[in-house]
Each structure stands twice: as C-alpha cells, then as structure tokens.
C-alpha cells in the first residue's frame, strides 16, 4: 500500500529523517511511535506531500507519488487540532473536499449520509463545531478525511490534547471506524500505550531513524535495542559478565548476587560485560512449587512496596546493589504477604530474559 525507500530529509542543514525505508500493507493500523522531535510527523508530511524528501522515493498503491501535489495524492489526513471550520455545519465541514473537486452535490450528499451513519453523527449534521464534544470532533475530522475515498489515512497525534479517559474511549472508536471504513491507517504518536493499543504493526523512531518494525508483542518482548526496551515500558536491567556459554545460551555472573541464564542471538566471549533485561510482570515470588520450564532464582531484600489498586509493585535489592522491580496482579487468590526488609526469593523464566542485539552498556 505505502512504500518508502531510503527517504531522507534535512532542514537548514540538520538531518530530520535519515534513510528510512518502510512498507505499510493494505488494511493495517500502523503506528509510528517516538519521542517529540524524532521525525515521525515529518515522515507523515512527506507522505502527504506537504514536504519533499531530499532523497528516496514514496509510492502509494504501486504509484510513485513524488511529483504529485498534495491534492492529487490518494491520502487523507487528520491533524492534531482537527482543523474544523467553526463557521460551517458538520455537514458542510465534511463536504469541503468533494466540493473543491466540484463533485455533483447529489453524490456528495449520498456519501456524507453514509459517513454520518458509520461515524454515528446523523443527529449532528446541522450543528457547528463549537457545539460538539472532542470525541465528536474527532469523528467529524475522520469523516472529512475519508470522504474522497483515499487509499490511506494519516493521523498526526489526534488524541494528544484529550484527557486520559476520553483518549482510551476514542482509541476504541478509531479501531471500530477503521474496520467499518476498510481503510489503511498510519498513526503517529508519542504515547506508548496509545501506539500499542491501536496498532496491528508499529515502528519505533529515534533521531530520524526507524529503529525497529514489528507487532506490539514482538517489539515489547524482543526489542532490538536498549532504547526500545526502555521506551516501551518499565523494564529491569541486570548487568553481569559472561561466565559460561553453550550454543546461544549464556550464564551471567551478577557479582555477589549469583548467576542467571539467558539466551543471546549474538556470540559473546567469556568475561564480556553484558546487560540483560526482564519485564516486572515476568518476575514472581518463589513459592517453592515445581517449575515446568528453566527458571532463574535470585534472593534479595524488599526495599519498596507500592499498592496501585489492580497490582502491587515491589522493589528488591540484590546483593551487590542491583535492583529488581516486580509487579503482582491482584486476583481472587490471596496475594503474597511481604513487608519492607523481608528477605525473599524471586524467579523468572530463562526465556523471558532478553539481550538487545545492539546492547548499550
């Protein structure tokens, strides 16, 4: 559907996009996630035609769009502030695009009726933007962006200005609308939960480069860099030296805290210092029950306990000063009873420990 090949862009001699290649398939909800200023909005503007790349090509549905002006590209776009015209009714806001293209009014009316039904805006056709809610404004912007039947819809952080509860509700609405419209979404955001909640696939950007592409579980559980591991949620870091290796499995010595085993896709020599990662929700208190898969067991002292309603967060200090954070979800079964200062044993599966391919020490 959309193919970017070696796209680069600079402003005033400063590189903003650097050699980005990406393919977004038809029907995907693809999110570009990154910190503010990483280049993700610029990439969206290059696809839309608001900016021109210094090098590389952009194709949509197999057509090179490099020479096409904005109005001729088969894309729709929703901006962060929705950009609705306050002096026009909802109906007239949606009708702007086809009227500019001089489509027959009866065809415009038929298409708007379809979109008002899909977006649940039938009752608001004759009201003005100042009279509707933020969620309704988003649906109007969505209807206006897709009325000309674009191949792909570009969304530039459309939820960032809304409060948390409304953002979660509108994420669900966007997924429903995308399915109903049968259109490809390319969504830009700096919010990790938003990106992972919306995406069928996603890409992580940093400093103008596309760092990794995959499904949300792939990126969360097997990040290729330390930056991605830490950017996509809370994660524990354990640093040790390679003590032993057998195939792709290595044993790390954590000084006086003992040893752990993990899997490395890269050959690592003995005595090399390596940092491995483990998510807090993958760590459990040792109850003494037999395990069905290889596990690591560490002992330490509880230093913090924080209650968060759905779960409790524990911080454990290991011998030698390294720390581990684990989260215990509250279920019907009784949660473990621990106090600050307790000496406890925790365990985690060998398969849940990961070492990024480009480990940063």
mmCIF file of C-alpha atoms in Angstrom:
data_model
loop_
_atom_site.group_PDB
_atom_site.id
_atom_site.type_symbol
_atom_site.label_atom_id
_atom_site.label_comp_id
_atom_site.label_asym_id
_atom_site.label_seq_id
_atom_site.Cartn_x
_atom_site.Cartn_y
_atom_site.Cartn_z
ATOM 1 C CA UNK A 1 0.000 0.000 0.000
ATOM 2 C CA UNK A 2 2.629 2.562 1.081
ATOM 3 C CA UNK A 3 6.307 2.020 0.363
ATOM 4 C CA UNK A 4 9.076 4.357 1.471
ATOM 5 C CA UNK A 5 12.507 3.635 0.022
ATOM 6 C CA UNK A 6 15.601 5.304 1.550
ATOM 7 C CA UNK A 7 13.829 8.561 2.491
ATOM 8 C CA UNK A 8 15.992 11.378 3.876
ATOM 9 C CA UNK A 9 15.074 14.967 4.762
ATOM 10 C CA UNK A 10 17.015 17.886 6.253
ATOM 11 C CA UNK A 11 16.012 21.371 7.352
ATOM 12 C CA UNK A 12 18.673 24.069 7.480
ATOM 13 C CA UNK A 13 21.434 21.507 7.197
ATOM 14 C CA UNK A 14 20.082 19.428 10.101
ATOM 15 C CA UNK A 15 19.065 15.860 9.289
ATOM 16 C CA UNK A 16 15.486 15.139 10.419
ATOM 17 C CA UNK A 17 14.801 11.901 8.503
ATOM 18 C CA UNK A 18 17.710 9.603 7.737
ATOM 19 C CA UNK A 19 17.473 6.800 5.174
ATOM 20 C CA UNK A 20 14.057 5.482 6.251
ATOM 21 C CA UNK A 21 12.573 2.518 4.388
ATOM 22 C CA UNK A 22 9.139 1.188 5.328
ATOM 23 C CA UNK A 23 6.247 -0.785 3.865
ATOM 24 C CA UNK A 24 2.699 -0.463 5.216
ATOM 25 C CA UNK A 25 0.284 -3.109 3.964
ATOM 26 C CA UNK A 26 -3.321 -2.509 2.906
ATOM 27 C CA UNK A 27 -5.767 -2.651 5.808
ATOM 28 C CA UNK A 28 -3.135 -2.216 8.522
ATOM 29 C CA UNK A 29 -3.306 0.075 11.509
ATOM 30 C CA UNK A 30 0.339 1.065 11.557
ATOM 31 C CA UNK A 31 1.622 3.370 14.287
ATOM 32 C CA UNK A 32 4.848 5.361 14.259
ATOM 33 C CA UNK A 33 5.978 5.821 17.851
ATOM 34 C CA UNK A 34 8.731 8.096 19.083
ATOM 35 C CA UNK A 35 9.663 10.974 21.312
ATOM 36 C CA UNK A 36 8.822 14.551 20.348
ATOM 37 C CA UNK A 37 11.200 15.775 17.647
ATOM 38 C CA UNK A 38 12.246 12.302 16.445
ATOM 39 C CA UNK A 39 10.957 12.920 12.891
ATOM 40 C CA UNK A 40 7.695 10.970 12.868
ATOM 41 C CA UNK A 41 5.437 13.927 11.951
ATOM 42 C CA UNK A 42 7.888 14.995 9.236
ATOM 43 C CA UNK A 43 7.648 11.496 7.772
ATOM 44 C CA UNK A 44 3.857 11.808 7.718
ATOM 45 C CA UNK A 45 4.092 15.201 5.988
ATOM 46 C CA UNK A 46 6.435 13.729 3.371
ATOM 47 C CA UNK A 47 3.885 11.018 2.558
ATOM 48 C CA UNK A 48 1.079 13.592 2.371
ATOM 49 C CA UNK A 49 3.129 15.863 0.103
ATOM 50 C CA UNK A 50 3.449 18.856 2.447
ATOM 51 C CA UNK A 51 7.241 18.347 2.352
ATOM 52 C CA UNK A 52 9.561 16.988 -0.340
ATOM 53 C CA UNK A 53 12.270 14.439 0.503
ATOM 54 C CA UNK A 54 15.891 15.250 -0.250
ATOM 55 C CA UNK A 55 16.354 11.685 -1.486
ATOM 56 C CA UNK A 56 14.416 8.460 -1.772
ATOM 57 C CA UNK A 57 11.016 7.539 -3.205
ATOM 58 C CA UNK A 58 7.436 7.293 -1.926
ATOM 59 C CA UNK A 59 4.889 5.001 -3.582
ATOM 60 C CA UNK A 60 1.209 4.560 -2.719
ATOM 61 C CA UNK A 61 -0.700 1.597 -4.145
ATOM 62 C CA UNK A 62 2.208 0.987 -6.522
ATOM 63 C CA UNK A 63 2.302 4.559 -7.861
ATOM 64 C CA UNK A 64 5.295 6.837 -7.347
ATOM 65 C CA UNK A 65 3.768 10.000 -5.849
ATOM 66 C CA UNK A 66 6.977 12.025 -5.701
ATOM 67 C CA UNK A 67 5.819 14.502 -8.356
ATOM 68 C CA UNK A 68 2.156 14.632 -7.288
ATOM 69 C CA UNK A 69 0.905 17.718 -5.423
ATOM 70 C CA UNK A 70 -0.930 17.303 -2.104
ATOM 71 C CA UNK A 71 -4.412 17.464 -3.602
ATOM 72 C CA UNK A 72 -3.690 14.672 -6.091
ATOM 73 C CA UNK A 73 -2.257 12.170 -3.622
ATOM 74 C CA UNK A 74 -4.615 9.357 -2.552
ATOM 75 C CA UNK A 75 -4.289 10.207 1.140
ATOM 76 C CA UNK A 76 -6.469 11.726 3.837
ATOM 77 C CA UNK A 77 -5.051 13.424 6.909
ATOM 78 C CA UNK A 78 -6.286 14.203 10.414
ATOM 79 C CA UNK A 79 -4.335 16.882 12.250
ATOM 80 C CA UNK A 80 -3.757 17.202 15.977
ATOM 81 C CA UNK A 81 -6.303 20.018 16.368
ATOM 82 C CA UNK A 82 -8.743 18.509 13.787
ATOM 83 C CA UNK A 83 -8.795 21.858 11.846
ATOM 84 C CA UNK A 84 -12.593 22.060 11.586
ATOM 85 C CA UNK A 85 -14.109 25.255 10.169
ATOM 86 C CA UNK A 86 -16.066 26.872 13.050
ATOM 87 C CA UNK A 87 -18.443 28.815 10.747
ATOM 88 C CA UNK A 88 -19.580 25.691 8.865
ATOM 89 C CA UNK A 89 -22.012 22.998 9.956
ATOM 90 C CA UNK A 90 -20.796 19.437 10.434
ATOM 91 C CA UNK A 91 -22.308 18.538 7.049
ATOM 92 C CA UNK A 92 -20.523 21.398 5.290
ATOM 93 C CA UNK A 93 -17.207 20.616 7.017
ATOM 94 C CA UNK A 94 -17.333 17.079 5.674
ATOM 95 C CA UNK A 95 -18.337 18.326 2.210
ATOM 96 C CA UNK A 96 -15.348 20.659 1.755
ATOM 97 C CA UNK A 97 -13.121 18.204 -0.134
ATOM 98 C CA UNK A 98 -15.555 16.969 -2.783
ATOM 99 C CA UNK A 99 -16.932 20.495 -3.294
ATOM 100 C CA UNK A 100 -13.423 21.776 -4.019
ATOM 101 C CA UNK A 101 -13.132 18.971 -6.563
ATOM 102 C CA UNK A 102 -16.530 20.028 -7.974
ATOM 103 C CA UNK A 103 -18.273 16.698 -7.448
ATOM 104 C CA UNK A 104 -22.054 16.703 -8.055
ATOM 105 C CA UNK A 105 -23.986 17.750 -4.961
ATOM 106 C CA UNK A 106 -26.222 14.680 -5.024
ATOM 107 C CA UNK A 107 -23.163 12.405 -4.951
ATOM 108 C CA UNK A 108 -21.718 14.428 -2.080
ATOM 109 C CA UNK A 109 -24.975 14.133 -0.123
ATOM 110 C CA UNK A 110 -25.103 10.369 -0.617
ATOM 111 C CA UNK A 111 -21.512 9.878 0.525
ATOM 112 C CA UNK A 112 -21.991 12.146 3.566
ATOM 113 C CA UNK A 113 -25.098 10.219 4.588
ATOM 114 C CA UNK A 114 -23.037 7.009 4.510
ATOM 115 C CA UNK A 115 -20.256 8.543 6.600
ATOM 116 C CA UNK A 116 -22.617 10.131 9.130
ATOM 117 C CA UNK A 117 -24.116 6.698 9.719
ATOM 118 C CA UNK A 118 -20.730 4.950 10.060
ATOM 119 C CA UNK A 119 -19.426 7.615 12.448
ATOM 120 C CA UNK A 120 -22.715 7.894 14.394
ATOM 121 C CA UNK A 121 -23.070 11.606 13.635
ATOM 122 C CA UNK A 122 -26.508 11.611 11.958
ATOM 123 C CA UNK A 123 -28.045 13.836 14.645
ATOM 124 C CA UNK A 124 -25.270 16.439 14.365
ATOM 125 C CA UNK A 125 -25.320 17.160 10.631
ATOM 126 C CA UNK A 126 -26.675 20.713 11.065
ATOM 127 C CA UNK A 127 -24.793 21.795 14.196
ATOM 128 C CA UNK A 128 -21.472 23.673 14.386
ATOM 129 C CA UNK A 129 -18.054 22.505 15.700
ATOM 130 C CA UNK A 130 -18.344 24.717 18.775
ATOM 131 C CA UNK A 131 -21.418 22.744 19.856
ATOM 132 C CA UNK A 132 -19.881 19.250 19.841
ATOM 133 C CA UNK A 133 -17.544 17.280 22.117
ATOM 134 C CA UNK A 134 -13.902 16.388 21.493
ATOM 135 C CA UNK A 135 -14.843 12.833 20.590
ATOM 136 C CA UNK A 136 -17.473 14.023 18.135
ATOM 137 C CA UNK A 137 -14.989 16.466 16.613
ATOM 138 C CA UNK A 138 -12.599 13.571 16.001
ATOM 139 C CA UNK A 139 -15.315 11.637 14.163
ATOM 140 C CA UNK A 140 -16.127 14.680 12.024
ATOM 141 C CA UNK A 141 -12.444 15.043 11.137
ATOM 142 C CA UNK A 142 -12.345 11.340 10.295
ATOM 143 C CA UNK A 143 -15.394 11.586 8.019
ATOM 144 C CA UNK A 144 -13.972 14.642 6.263
ATOM 145 C CA UNK A 145 -10.608 12.943 5.755
ATOM 146 C CA UNK A 146 -12.062 9.825 4.116
ATOM 147 C CA UNK A 147 -14.914 11.307 2.062
ATOM 148 C CA UNK A 148 -12.800 11.267 -1.111
ATOM 149 C CA UNK A 149 -12.005 7.581 -0.567
ATOM 150 C CA UNK A 150 -8.239 7.847 -0.005
ATOM 151 C CA UNK A 151 -6.018 4.777 -0.107
ATOM 152 C CA UNK A 152 -4.543 5.601 3.291
ATOM 153 C CA UNK A 153 -5.439 7.832 6.239
ATOM 154 C CA UNK A 154 -2.627 9.693 8.027
ATOM 155 C CA UNK A 155 -3.317 10.642 11.660
ATOM 156 C CA UNK A 156 -0.973 13.109 13.380
ATOM 157 C CA UNK A 157 -1.402 12.662 17.163
ATOM 158 C CA UNK A 158 -5.178 13.307 17.036
ATOM 159 C CA UNK A 159 -5.710 12.197 20.660
ATOM 160 C CA UNK A 160 -2.837 14.007 22.380
ATOM 161 C CA UNK A 161 -4.867 17.026 23.573
ATOM 162 C CA UNK A 162 -7.617 14.933 25.216
ATOM 163 C CA UNK A 163 -7.817 13.647 28.786
ATOM 164 C CA UNK A 164 -6.840 10.055 29.594
ATOM 165 C CA UNK A 165 -10.311 8.506 29.883
ATOM 166 C CA UNK A 166 -11.500 10.099 26.630
ATOM 167 C CA UNK A 167 -8.328 9.009 24.806
ATOM 168 C CA UNK A 168 -8.955 5.396 25.758
ATOM 169 C CA UNK A 169 -12.569 5.576 24.573
ATOM 170 C CA UNK A 170 -11.584 7.210 21.278
ATOM 171 C CA UNK A 171 -8.869 4.611 20.631
ATOM 172 C CA UNK A 172 -11.612 2.004 20.677
ATOM 173 C CA UNK A 173 -13.753 4.153 18.355
ATOM 174 C CA UNK A 174 -10.882 4.605 15.901
ATOM 175 C CA UNK A 175 -10.383 0.840 15.664
ATOM 176 C CA UNK A 176 -14.106 0.374 15.051
ATOM 177 C CA UNK A 177 -14.177 3.135 12.406
ATOM 178 C CA UNK A 178 -11.087 1.769 10.640
ATOM 179 C CA UNK A 179 -12.709 -1.625 10.307
ATOM 180 C CA UNK A 180 -16.009 -0.134 9.128
ATOM 181 C CA UNK A 181 -14.296 2.046 6.520
ATOM 182 C CA UNK A 182 -11.886 -0.711 5.438
ATOM 183 C CA UNK A 183 -9.023 1.767 5.110
ATOM 184 C CA UNK A 184 -5.320 1.727 5.953
ATOM 185 C CA UNK A 185 -4.287 3.831 8.974
ATOM 186 C CA UNK A 186 -0.838 5.348 9.537
ATOM 187 C CA UNK A 187 -0.942 6.836 13.011
ATOM 188 C CA UNK A 188 1.746 8.998 14.651
ATOM 189 C CA UNK A 189 2.024 9.262 18.443
ATOM 190 C CA UNK A 190 4.496 9.726 21.301
ATOM 191 C CA UNK A 191 2.274 7.721 23.683
ATOM 192 C CA UNK A 192 3.379 4.101 24.140
ATOM 193 C CA UNK A 193 0.013 2.795 25.368
ATOM 194 C CA UNK A 194 -1.771 4.522 22.513
ATOM 195 C CA UNK A 195 0.598 3.070 19.926
ATOM 196 C CA UNK A 196 0.424 -0.492 21.225
ATOM 197 C CA UNK A 197 -3.338 -0.337 21.802
ATOM 198 C CA UNK A 198 -4.088 0.833 18.257
ATOM 199 C CA UNK A 199 -1.524 -0.946 16.130
ATOM 200 C CA UNK A 200 -1.595 -4.158 14.196
ATOM 201 C CA UNK A 201 2.072 -3.295 13.490
ATOM 202 C CA UNK A 202 4.239 -0.428 14.634
ATOM 203 C CA UNK A 203 7.597 1.203 14.078
ATOM 204 C CA UNK A 204 9.855 2.919 16.616
ATOM 205 C CA UNK A 205 11.600 6.124 15.542
ATOM 206 C CA UNK A 206 14.503 7.884 17.221
ATOM 207 C CA UNK A 207 16.715 10.690 15.951
ATOM 208 C CA UNK A 208 15.230 10.499 12.460
ATOM 209 C CA UNK A 209 15.843 6.761 12.064
ATOM 210 C CA UNK A 210 13.405 3.871 12.025
ATOM 211 C CA UNK A 211 14.796 1.622 14.745
ATOM 212 C CA UNK A 212 12.568 -1.463 14.535
ATOM 213 C CA UNK A 213 9.262 -2.601 12.986
ATOM 214 C CA UNK A 214 7.010 -5.385 14.232
ATOM 215 C CA UNK A 215 3.816 -6.245 16.061
ATOM 216 C CA UNK A 216 3.378 -4.691 19.529
ATOM 217 C CA UNK A 217 4.169 -8.013 21.296
ATOM 218 C CA UNK A 218 7.294 -8.504 19.163
ATOM 219 C CA UNK A 219 8.672 -5.067 19.995
ATOM 220 C CA UNK A 220 7.743 -5.290 23.676
ATOM 221 C CA UNK A 221 9.116 -8.767 24.281
ATOM 222 C CA UNK A 222 12.051 -8.838 21.823
ATOM 223 C CA UNK A 223 13.328 -5.277 21.313
ATOM 224 C CA UNK A 224 16.486 -4.981 19.237
ATOM 225 C CA UNK A 225 17.983 -2.057 21.176
ATOM 226 C CA UNK A 226 18.204 -0.938 24.786
ATOM 227 C CA UNK A 227 16.407 2.278 23.836
ATOM 228 C CA UNK A 228 13.350 0.362 22.581
ATOM 229 C CA UNK A 229 13.360 -1.934 25.624
ATOM 230 C CA UNK A 230 13.217 1.049 27.980
ATOM 231 C CA UNK A 231 10.952 3.215 25.814
ATOM 232 C CA UNK A 232 8.156 0.636 25.583
ATOM 233 C CA UNK A 233 7.542 0.267 29.298
ATOM 234 C CA UNK A 234 9.159 -0.411 32.631
ATOM 235 C CA UNK A 235 11.987 -2.916 32.442
ATOM 236 C CA UNK A 236 14.684 -4.234 34.763
ATOM 237 C CA UNK A 237 18.362 -4.096 33.826
ATOM 238 C CA UNK A 238 20.813 -6.664 35.187
ATOM 239 C CA UNK A 239 24.490 -6.353 34.325
ATOM 240 C CA UNK A 240 26.983 -9.183 34.634
ATOM 241 C CA UNK A 241 29.888 -10.927 32.977
ATOM 242 C CA UNK A 242 29.628 -13.928 30.683
ATOM 243 C CA UNK A 243 30.729 -16.873 32.823
ATOM 244 C CA UNK A 244 29.757 -19.736 30.560
ATOM 245 C CA UNK A 245 28.165 -20.270 27.182
ATOM 246 C CA UNK A 246 26.554 -23.234 25.455
ATOM 247 C CA UNK A 247 25.148 -22.627 21.980
ATOM 248 C CA UNK A 248 23.024 -19.494 22.199
ATOM 249 C CA UNK A 249 22.524 -19.813 25.970
ATOM 250 C CA UNK A 250 24.850 -17.919 28.280
ATOM 251 C CA UNK A 251 25.352 -17.746 32.023
ATOM 252 C CA UNK A 252 25.883 -14.300 33.509
ATOM 253 C CA UNK A 253 27.642 -13.772 36.828
ATOM 254 C CA UNK A 254 25.971 -10.932 38.766
ATOM 255 C CA UNK A 255 28.861 -10.413 41.179
ATOM 256 C CA UNK A 256 27.707 -11.469 44.661
ATOM 257 C CA UNK A 257 24.035 -11.844 43.611
ATOM 258 C CA UNK A 258 24.650 -15.192 41.925
ATOM 259 C CA UNK A 259 24.165 -16.179 38.294
ATOM 260 C CA UNK A 260 21.345 -16.134 35.758
ATOM 261 C CA UNK A 261 20.888 -17.797 32.401
ATOM 262 C CA UNK A 262 19.599 -16.101 29.265
ATOM 263 C CA UNK A 263 19.578 -16.522 25.507
ATOM 264 C CA UNK A 264 21.699 -14.368 23.203
ATOM 265 C CA UNK A 265 21.358 -14.269 19.416
ATOM 266 C CA UNK A 266 24.896 -12.881 19.204
ATOM 267 C CA UNK A 267 28.029 -14.796 20.122
ATOM 268 C CA UNK A 268 29.569 -13.263 23.233
ATOM 269 C CA UNK A 269 33.033 -14.086 24.599
ATOM 270 C CA UNK A 270 33.592 -15.130 28.194
ATOM 271 C CA UNK A 271 34.150 -12.272 30.680
ATOM 272 C CA UNK A 272 32.366 -9.778 28.404
ATOM 273 C CA UNK A 273 30.114 -7.451 30.375
ATOM 274 C CA UNK A 274 26.519 -7.734 29.206
ATOM 275 C CA UNK A 275 23.279 -6.044 30.228
ATOM 276 C CA UNK A 276 20.130 -8.162 30.056
ATOM 277 C CA UNK A 277 16.508 -7.120 30.562
ATOM 278 C CA UNK A 278 13.404 -8.583 32.198
ATOM 279 C CA UNK A 279 9.919 -7.041 32.446
ATOM 280 C CA UNK A 280 8.498 -6.592 36.002
ATOM 281 C CA UNK A 281 5.369 -8.640 35.237
ATOM 282 C CA UNK A 282 7.553 -11.638 34.288
ATOM 283 C CA UNK A 283 9.029 -11.929 37.804
ATOM 284 C CA UNK A 284 7.283 -13.864 40.605
ATOM 285 C CA UNK A 285 7.848 -14.656 44.260
ATOM 286 C CA UNK A 286 9.202 -18.168 44.724
ATOM 287 C CA UNK A 287 6.505 -20.298 46.400
ATOM 288 C CA UNK A 288 8.528 -23.489 46.275
ATOM 289 C CA UNK A 289 6.294 -25.124 43.680
ATOM 290 C CA UNK A 290 7.959 -27.273 40.973
ATOM 291 C CA UNK A 291 8.578 -25.406 37.691
ATOM 292 C CA UNK A 292 7.850 -26.833 34.252
ATOM 293 C CA UNK A 293 10.486 -24.745 32.440
ATOM 294 C CA UNK A 294 14.010 -23.484 33.209
ATOM 295 C CA UNK A 295 13.959 -20.546 35.628
ATOM 296 C CA UNK A 296 16.365 -18.149 37.262
ATOM 297 C CA UNK A 297 16.130 -17.700 41.032
ATOM 298 C CA UNK A 298 17.552 -14.681 42.868
ATOM 299 C CA UNK A 299 17.413 -13.610 46.506
ATOM 300 C CA UNK A 300 17.287 -10.102 47.875
ATOM 301 C CA UNK A 301 15.766 -7.669 50.333
ATOM 302 C CA UNK A 302 12.482 -5.821 49.799
ATOM 303 C CA UNK A 303 13.095 -2.062 49.782
ATOM 304 C CA UNK A 304 9.764 -0.682 48.482
ATOM 305 C CA UNK A 305 6.146 -1.835 48.306
ATOM 306 C CA UNK A 306 3.589 0.298 46.415
ATOM 307 C CA UNK A 307 -0.120 -0.507 46.070
ATOM 308 C CA UNK A 308 -1.827 0.522 42.792
ATOM 309 C CA UNK A 309 -5.301 -0.994 43.019
ATOM 310 C CA UNK A 310 -5.025 -3.625 40.288
ATOM 311 C CA UNK A 311 -1.480 -4.600 41.290
ATOM 312 C CA UNK A 312 1.278 -4.109 43.833
ATOM 313 C CA UNK A 313 4.776 -3.035 42.839
ATOM 314 C CA UNK A 314 7.762 -4.398 44.750
ATOM 315 C CA UNK A 315 11.391 -3.276 44.590
ATOM 316 C CA UNK A 316 14.015 -5.803 45.559
ATOM 317 C CA UNK A 317 17.688 -5.056 46.259
ATOM 318 C CA UNK A 318 20.108 -7.823 45.358
ATOM 319 C CA UNK A 319 23.444 -8.499 46.968
ATOM 320 C CA UNK A 320 25.885 -6.181 45.237
ATOM 321 C CA UNK A 321 23.384 -3.317 44.909
ATOM 322 C CA UNK A 322 21.469 -4.110 41.700
ATOM 323 C CA UNK A 323 17.686 -3.850 41.972
ATOM 324 C CA UNK A 324 14.693 -5.667 40.540
ATOM 325 C CA UNK A 325 11.132 -4.412 40.267
ATOM 326 C CA UNK A 326 8.269 -6.887 40.058
ATOM 327 C CA UNK A 327 4.521 -6.388 39.812
ATOM 328 C CA UNK A 328 1.986 -8.728 41.366
ATOM 329 C CA UNK A 329 -1.501 -8.609 39.837
ATOM 330 C CA UNK A 330 -4.369 -8.772 42.330
ATOM 331 C CA UNK A 331 -6.523 -11.816 41.658
ATOM 332 C CA UNK A 332 -9.045 -13.771 43.685
ATOM 333 C CA UNK A 333 -6.256 -15.857 45.142
ATOM 334 C CA UNK A 334 -4.540 -14.228 48.063
ATOM 335 C CA UNK A 335 -1.560 -12.032 47.206
ATOM 336 C CA UNK A 336 1.762 -12.809 48.931
ATOM 337 C CA UNK A 337 2.155 -11.022 52.245
ATOM 338 C CA UNK A 338 5.514 -9.280 52.474
ATOM 339 C CA UNK A 339 6.974 -6.368 54.386
ATOM 340 C CA UNK A 340 9.797 -3.940 53.691
ATOM 341 C CA UNK A 341 13.041 -5.502 54.887
ATOM 342 C CA UNK A 342 11.979 -9.081 54.226
ATOM 343 C CA UNK A 343 14.473 -11.402 52.573
ATOM 344 C CA UNK A 344 12.684 -13.001 49.611
ATOM 345 C CA UNK A 345 13.405 -15.253 46.645
ATOM 346 C CA UNK A 346 12.044 -14.420 43.201
ATOM 347 C CA UNK A 347 12.054 -16.389 39.989
ATOM 348 C CA UNK A 348 11.634 -15.744 36.273
ATOM 349 C CA UNK A 349 11.801 -17.914 33.170
ATOM 350 C CA UNK A 350 15.063 -18.076 31.251
ATOM 351 C CA UNK A 351 13.055 -17.443 28.060
ATOM 352 C CA UNK A 352 11.712 -14.130 29.446
ATOM 353 C CA UNK A 353 15.190 -12.603 29.789
ATOM 354 C CA UNK A 354 16.343 -10.782 26.669
ATOM 355 C CA UNK A 355 19.503 -9.106 25.453
ATOM 356 C CA UNK A 356 19.026 -6.493 22.699
ATOM 357 C CA UNK A 357 21.089 -7.181 19.597
ATOM 358 C CA UNK A 358 22.594 -3.723 19.907
ATOM 359 C CA UNK A 359 23.097 -3.773 23.654
ATOM 360 C CA UNK A 360 24.088 -0.446 25.193
ATOM 361 C CA UNK A 361 26.338 -0.724 28.199
#
